[in-house]
């Protein structure tokens, strides 16, 4: 058994966080910092006939006010990295120029010496609006009416058909077809730390540093360099502590470019910290699909085909991945099942709202919800147990790699094993019997399940807009300390610990001798970032392979120092030993780790030794007196790992709810989750990811919804109006795992960051529908609020 | 018109002249440099800004610093005594009660109050006690375990 990998190791990043000593963007203080506050559109759709900042500029402490006209020619557009056929891409300027297209659209930036002064000055800027009709409903917008971007002539950004197999024939061959319209409501990601940017320009050195709360420091650097027009090697992006992302910080935002540009104009540091209200208005939203599923089945339960026609509410502009998110939905419409023909027809539509983009799960929760709700509808139609219907349509464990009619090849899987474990853990049969009894007493108990598959470890570069690989540099310093630099900069996932676990095991060193550095483009080699449940599968593998490269060199040096052929060396517990001499006594390290004497580095004495620690070799490699003549000094290695496929984690969640007839409230009685994320590096962190993901699913299923009214006003503009799940509203999770290694990477890991948000939502809604089935209810849309349930009961 | 205040924060007396509209959280963060107290919503919903004011957990984002004149305040930075982690801090570390860490200082402060009021809280009582603090990462279960750990530890 490994010393670290697979163990519940508590996190090395925690002490600074629990003591309040960590540094998020707003905790970084630079002298003479100017504060930036934005004037944002009050209207969803309005012509801007003028912006008068003269009063604001007179206010003491106000340094500058920039409007759309000031920057339109200076800063490039907010980028969209999605490439789809005939995609309409609007020109997205960092400040609105002649039209405001959503509530919160930035119109002017106020710069002041104090943040209270800057905020006061917002009220002194007068914007002359001419209100236009707002485009709010996605289906209406697709049909016609008011056009948001006049040059396109309509509001359709793109139409795309995806899938394989003859869908018409497949549906025609079905004994029955079940059709259901489903709404995936618009959600706000709500990282607890809002976005924030601090920019500092040194005019002499011509260097700009941007601290930003982002998931993608390197991609951000590239894009901001292009937007601002500064050489990329003069721009440094630092992501300090990042207080959650969930996809909302997997983007390039107008404010990031503006802050950099403002600091360059004024030669002083400039800071903007997003308010929660701004976060609701102008940080990306997620989901927002309205679709209809048709699923065909034989009378014995065999699924023949699935079609999903969907309108995707894209918002007013494309952010980085906006149009691409629904395509991920299309990829995952086979779910955990053998479905011979699948088709998705998506219409991406502009509306006067904030852009949608990747929110935890990013297109896959929608697919899983569609498939898992559809499976329950089919089970109901055929009067089959939902478990047996699912089991019947699973690919068997020997059918992997399994090709789907969405064009994917699932890497590995054993769906029945996870299902069976979840059935055992929940006591499914007994639950059904109990349900019968309590139903007889008039109680509304529902049992819901979901057998999900997700697509993770994004991904092969061929399938990604800007590279799907990940990088790592591993270096052993002269004192034997290990430094890892990863391009997968985390924001809560715990890579400082999990990557150190991988390294400590591979190098045979103590976990505390390993430091993981991330999130600084001046220090860390180019990387892609943390999103799409990719960090461990892709970034962790890069760490592993970089270490293996480093060890090849270390072995060469060890052989030279021990005057032996490298084939005679074995590496064990951090030590290279001569095979014949392993039992002949182990020597003390010459310079114990952490106790190196002051002054010049000592030359390791190898005389008469039969083994060397890798840390002794690191010292020798730096002193460079005893290394082979054809070997470079130093001991470090860099690896860029390019995965050949995605990974496909899976699992079964089972949920038991009780609905209060009088109030319509849903209460959780049980929640069982069996997830298979391949090999596990740290079970403690995996549990944390699963719990957090399920609670975000509970949020979608029961509470959360971004609401724009008919005028496009954002009704849910604060946490007072947008309900996040509280500690008292969520159940105790009973979790377990099966472990099917992925063949895609040498670690065998698949990824787990989004499993809970993908697998749980349909389990919860299926349970609610099951509870309401005595009233003939077949479907209910999310969020399933008490009043909606109460109405269904009252009207039945 | 600035106003003079005297506040004791984490055992240290501070005397400052401040604007009456300065929020307590900005006073702590910007004037005293105690950036462990975070701002998550500005509407007292999320609890990231929770501090102890004369022993009571309060949300410092919706309170003026002048209202805290004469008070004793404990922030997350003042919780560990003599380099020893507070049992709640220890519990959060042991039970992986945090991921991104942003809600954590407020969560920990709120949790100390739960245990102060009820040395042996049930899981439901812990969850109820944390209703004023939102966490988007953990799903709360590890936080509940962390508080249970701390209650046991504090009870000896």
PDB file of C-alpha atoms in Angstrom, chain A residues 8 10-15 17-24 26-29 114-117 120 187-194 241-244 246 274-277 359-360 491-494 684-689 691-693 695-696 699 704 718-720 722 724-735, chain B residues 19 21-27 29-31 33-48 64 76-80 83 85 88-90 92-105 107-108 123-124 126-142 144-145 148:
ATOM      1  CA  UNK A   8      -7.205  10.227   3.972  1.00  0.00           C
ATOM      2  CA  UNK A  10      -5.599  16.169   5.817  1.00  0.00           C
ATOM      3  CA  UNK A  11      -4.765  19.148   3.665  1.00  0.00           C
ATOM      4  CA  UNK A  12      -1.481  21.001   3.857  1.00  0.00           C
ATOM      5  CA  UNK A  13      -3.127  24.205   2.639  1.00  0.00           C
ATOM      6  CA  UNK A  14      -5.514  24.379   5.581  1.00  0.00           C
ATOM      7  CA  UNK A  15      -3.476  26.018   8.373  1.00  0.00           C
ATOM      8  CA  UNK A  17      -6.961  29.237   5.789  1.00  0.00           C
ATOM      9  CA  UNK A  18      -8.249  28.319   9.243  1.00  0.00           C
ATOM     10  CA  UNK A  19      -6.096  30.990  10.857  1.00  0.00           C
ATOM     11  CA  UNK A  20      -7.363  33.732   8.535  1.00  0.00           C
ATOM     12  CA  UNK A  21      -3.859  34.313   7.204  1.00  0.00           C
ATOM     13  CA  UNK A  22      -4.403  33.384   3.555  1.00  0.00           C
ATOM     14  CA  UNK A  23      -4.424  36.024   0.835  1.00  0.00           C
ATOM     15  CA  UNK A  24      -7.327  36.394  -1.544  1.00  0.00           C
ATOM     16  CA  UNK A  26      -8.729  41.828  -1.738  1.00  0.00           C
ATOM     17  CA  UNK A  27      -6.271  40.872   1.000  1.00  0.00           C
ATOM     18  CA  UNK A  28      -3.331  42.074  -1.084  1.00  0.00           C
ATOM     19  CA  UNK A  29      -2.482  45.646  -0.156  1.00  0.00           C
ATOM     20  CA  UNK A 114     -10.942  55.589  -1.845  1.00  0.00           C
ATOM     21  CA  UNK A 115     -13.576  52.947  -2.468  1.00  0.00           C
ATOM     22  CA  UNK A 116     -16.324  54.846  -0.640  1.00  0.00           C
ATOM     23  CA  UNK A 117     -15.562  57.923  -2.751  1.00  0.00           C
ATOM     24  CA  UNK A 120     -20.417  57.795  -4.199  1.00  0.00           C
ATOM     25  CA  UNK A 187     -28.453  29.388 -12.093  1.00  0.00           C
ATOM     26  CA  UNK A 188     -25.821  31.622 -10.543  1.00  0.00           C
ATOM     27  CA  UNK A 189     -22.562  29.857  -9.626  1.00  0.00           C
ATOM     28  CA  UNK A 190     -21.994  31.993  -6.472  1.00  0.00           C
ATOM     29  CA  UNK A 191     -18.420  31.373  -5.493  1.00  0.00           C
ATOM     30  CA  UNK A 192     -18.301  32.734  -1.946  1.00  0.00           C
ATOM     31  CA  UNK A 193     -15.457  35.012  -2.980  1.00  0.00           C
ATOM     32  CA  UNK A 194     -16.734  37.268  -5.732  1.00  0.00           C
ATOM     33  CA  UNK A 241      -6.040  32.207  -2.918  1.00  0.00           C
ATOM     34  CA  UNK A 242      -9.211  31.768  -4.967  1.00  0.00           C
ATOM     35  CA  UNK A 243     -12.447  31.525  -3.010  1.00  0.00           C
ATOM     36  CA  UNK A 244     -14.305  29.094  -5.216  1.00  0.00           C
ATOM     37  CA  UNK A 246     -17.441  26.469 -10.085  1.00  0.00           C
ATOM     38  CA  UNK A 274     -16.946  42.768  -7.270  1.00  0.00           C
ATOM     39  CA  UNK A 275     -19.948  43.280  -5.025  1.00  0.00           C
ATOM     40  CA  UNK A 276     -22.389  40.386  -4.692  1.00  0.00           C
ATOM     41  CA  UNK A 277     -24.940  42.412  -6.633  1.00  0.00           C
ATOM     42  CA  UNK A 359     -21.196  26.363 -14.267  1.00  0.00           C
ATOM     43  CA  UNK A 360     -20.078  23.202 -12.420  1.00  0.00           C
ATOM     44  CA  UNK A 491      -9.448  27.091  -6.059  1.00  0.00           C
ATOM     45  CA  UNK A 492     -10.403  24.790  -3.216  1.00  0.00           C
ATOM     46  CA  UNK A 493      -9.797  21.367  -4.718  1.00  0.00           C
ATOM     47  CA  UNK A 494      -6.692  20.677  -2.635  1.00  0.00           C
ATOM     48  CA  UNK A 684     -11.162  12.688   2.215  1.00  0.00           C
ATOM     49  CA  UNK A 685     -11.015  15.170  -0.654  1.00  0.00           C
ATOM     50  CA  UNK A 686     -13.193  12.953  -2.868  1.00  0.00           C
ATOM     51  CA  UNK A 687     -15.884  12.870  -0.161  1.00  0.00           C
ATOM     52  CA  UNK A 688     -15.693  16.646   0.067  1.00  0.00           C
ATOM     53  CA  UNK A 689     -16.149  17.046  -3.678  1.00  0.00           C
ATOM     54  CA  UNK A 691     -20.860  16.311  -0.762  1.00  0.00           C
ATOM     55  CA  UNK A 692     -20.402  19.797  -2.184  1.00  0.00           C
ATOM     56  CA  UNK A 693     -21.572  18.734  -5.618  1.00  0.00           C
ATOM     57  CA  UNK A 695     -25.601  20.239  -2.309  1.00  0.00           C
ATOM     58  CA  UNK A 696     -25.302  22.327  -5.459  1.00  0.00           C
ATOM     59  CA  UNK A 699     -29.831  23.975  -4.787  1.00  0.00           C
ATOM     60  CA  UNK A 704     -32.077  28.272  -6.879  1.00  0.00           C
ATOM     61  CA  UNK A 718     -28.686  39.537  -3.993  1.00  0.00           C
ATOM     62  CA  UNK A 719     -28.324  36.517  -1.739  1.00  0.00           C
ATOM     63  CA  UNK A 720     -31.469  37.810  -0.028  1.00  0.00           C
ATOM     64  CA  UNK A 722     -31.467  33.875  -4.444  1.00  0.00           C
ATOM     65  CA  UNK A 724     -28.491  28.869  -1.588  1.00  0.00           C
ATOM     66  CA  UNK A 725     -28.927  25.671   0.422  1.00  0.00           C
ATOM     67  CA  UNK A 726     -28.196  26.096   4.123  1.00  0.00           C
ATOM     68  CA  UNK A 727     -26.677  23.555   6.511  1.00  0.00           C
ATOM     69  CA  UNK A 728     -30.090  22.806   7.967  1.00  0.00           C
ATOM     70  CA  UNK A 729     -31.653  22.074   4.577  1.00  0.00           C
ATOM     71  CA  UNK A 730     -29.438  19.244   3.410  1.00  0.00           C
ATOM     72  CA  UNK A 731     -29.340  15.616   4.519  1.00  0.00           C
ATOM     73  CA  UNK A 732     -26.575  13.415   5.839  1.00  0.00           C
ATOM     74  CA  UNK A 733     -24.896  11.798   2.867  1.00  0.00           C
ATOM     75  CA  UNK A 734     -24.164   8.089   2.895  1.00  0.00           C
ATOM     76  CA  UNK A 735     -21.326   7.723   0.409  1.00  0.00           C
TER      77      UNK A 735
ATOM     78  CA  UNK B  19     -16.111  58.222   9.277  1.00  0.00           C
ATOM     79  CA  UNK B  21     -20.394  55.322   7.747  1.00  0.00           C
ATOM     80  CA  UNK B  22     -17.318  53.068   7.800  1.00  0.00           C
ATOM     81  CA  UNK B  23     -18.432  49.461   8.076  1.00  0.00           C
ATOM     82  CA  UNK B  24     -16.947  47.408  10.869  1.00  0.00           C
ATOM     83  CA  UNK B  25     -15.613  44.875   8.383  1.00  0.00           C
ATOM     84  CA  UNK B  26     -13.792  47.606   6.457  1.00  0.00           C
ATOM     85  CA  UNK B  27     -12.391  48.975   9.704  1.00  0.00           C
ATOM     86  CA  UNK B  29      -9.693  44.803   7.132  1.00  0.00           C
ATOM     87  CA  UNK B  30      -8.553  48.174   5.821  1.00  0.00           C
ATOM     88  CA  UNK B  31      -7.487  50.059   8.927  1.00  0.00           C
ATOM     89  CA  UNK B  33      -5.083  44.984   8.290  1.00  0.00           C
ATOM     90  CA  UNK B  34      -6.948  41.984   9.686  1.00  0.00           C
ATOM     91  CA  UNK B  35      -7.954  40.498   6.342  1.00  0.00           C
ATOM     92  CA  UNK B  36      -9.022  37.114   7.697  1.00  0.00           C
ATOM     93  CA  UNK B  37     -12.578  38.435   8.037  1.00  0.00           C
ATOM     94  CA  UNK B  38     -14.116  38.210   4.574  1.00  0.00           C
ATOM     95  CA  UNK B  39     -16.960  39.882   2.710  1.00  0.00           C
ATOM     96  CA  UNK B  40     -19.243  37.563   0.782  1.00  0.00           C
ATOM     97  CA  UNK B  41     -22.583  39.301   0.261  1.00  0.00           C
ATOM     98  CA  UNK B  42     -22.819  42.720   1.986  1.00  0.00           C
ATOM     99  CA  UNK B  43     -26.351  41.821   3.128  1.00  0.00           C
ATOM    100  CA  UNK B  44     -25.644  39.699   6.236  1.00  0.00           C
ATOM    101  CA  UNK B  45     -26.840  36.510   4.552  1.00  0.00           C
ATOM    102  CA  UNK B  46     -23.614  34.592   3.975  1.00  0.00           C
ATOM    103  CA  UNK B  47     -21.798  35.061   7.278  1.00  0.00           C
ATOM    104  CA  UNK B  48     -18.260  35.213   5.820  1.00  0.00           C
ATOM    105  CA  UNK B  64     -20.838  50.412  11.456  1.00  0.00           C
ATOM    106  CA  UNK B  76     -10.330  34.690  13.199  1.00  0.00           C
ATOM    107  CA  UNK B  77      -6.767  35.931  13.686  1.00  0.00           C
ATOM    108  CA  UNK B  78      -7.358  36.124  17.437  1.00  0.00           C
ATOM    109  CA  UNK B  79      -8.806  32.665  17.921  1.00  0.00           C
ATOM    110  CA  UNK B  80      -5.659  30.596  18.276  1.00  0.00           C
ATOM    111  CA  UNK B  83       0.089  29.299  18.884  1.00  0.00           C
ATOM    112  CA  UNK B  85      -5.274  26.153  17.315  1.00  0.00           C
ATOM    113  CA  UNK B  88     -12.913  24.424  16.164  1.00  0.00           C
ATOM    114  CA  UNK B  89      -9.978  25.313  13.914  1.00  0.00           C
ATOM    115  CA  UNK B  90      -8.488  21.920  14.643  1.00  0.00           C
ATOM    116  CA  UNK B  92     -12.030  21.997  10.481  1.00  0.00           C
ATOM    117  CA  UNK B  93      -8.536  20.779   9.616  1.00  0.00           C
ATOM    118  CA  UNK B  94      -9.076  17.217  10.826  1.00  0.00           C
ATOM    119  CA  UNK B  95     -12.420  16.757   9.093  1.00  0.00           C
ATOM    120  CA  UNK B  96     -11.768  18.650   5.850  1.00  0.00           C
ATOM    121  CA  UNK B  97     -14.346  21.265   6.836  1.00  0.00           C
ATOM    122  CA  UNK B  98     -13.128  23.666   4.174  1.00  0.00           C
ATOM    123  CA  UNK B  99     -12.255  23.700   0.512  1.00  0.00           C
ATOM    124  CA  UNK B 100     -11.769  27.182  -0.921  1.00  0.00           C
ATOM    125  CA  UNK B 101     -11.556  28.558   2.612  1.00  0.00           C
ATOM    126  CA  UNK B 102     -13.438  31.773   1.949  1.00  0.00           C
ATOM    127  CA  UNK B 103     -16.420  31.119   4.238  1.00  0.00           C
ATOM    128  CA  UNK B 104     -14.169  29.396   6.773  1.00  0.00           C
ATOM    129  CA  UNK B 105     -13.261  32.250   9.150  1.00  0.00           C
ATOM    130  CA  UNK B 107     -17.945  29.542   9.846  1.00  0.00           C
ATOM    131  CA  UNK B 108     -15.344  28.910  12.542  1.00  0.00           C
ATOM    132  CA  UNK B 123     -26.069  17.358  14.483  1.00  0.00           C
ATOM    133  CA  UNK B 124     -29.392  19.105  13.952  1.00  0.00           C
ATOM    134  CA  UNK B 126     -25.144  22.320  14.748  1.00  0.00           C
ATOM    135  CA  UNK B 127     -26.868  22.658  11.385  1.00  0.00           C
ATOM    136  CA  UNK B 128     -29.394  25.065  12.865  1.00  0.00           C
ATOM    137  CA  UNK B 129     -26.598  27.072  14.450  1.00  0.00           C
ATOM    138  CA  UNK B 130     -24.860  27.399  11.087  1.00  0.00           C
ATOM    139  CA  UNK B 131     -27.909  28.688   9.218  1.00  0.00           C
ATOM    140  CA  UNK B 132     -26.450  32.162   9.050  1.00  0.00           C
ATOM    141  CA  UNK B 133     -23.313  30.966   7.323  1.00  0.00           C
ATOM    142  CA  UNK B 134     -23.241  29.794   3.725  1.00  0.00           C
ATOM    143  CA  UNK B 135     -20.680  27.459   2.258  1.00  0.00           C
ATOM    144  CA  UNK B 136     -20.723  26.683  -1.468  1.00  0.00           C
ATOM    145  CA  UNK B 137     -17.964  24.031  -1.454  1.00  0.00           C
ATOM    146  CA  UNK B 138     -18.296  21.473   1.306  1.00  0.00           C
ATOM    147  CA  UNK B 139     -21.964  20.502   1.394  1.00  0.00           C
ATOM    148  CA  UNK B 140     -21.720  21.161   5.173  1.00  0.00           C
ATOM    149  CA  UNK B 141     -21.299  17.527   6.281  1.00  0.00           C
ATOM    150  CA  UNK B 142     -17.594  17.846   7.041  1.00  0.00           C
ATOM    151  CA  UNK B 144     -20.843  19.418  11.034  1.00  0.00           C
ATOM    152  CA  UNK B 145     -18.243  16.734  11.804  1.00  0.00           C
ATOM    153  CA  UNK B 148     -18.733  17.711  16.674  1.00  0.00           C
TER     154      UNK B 148
END
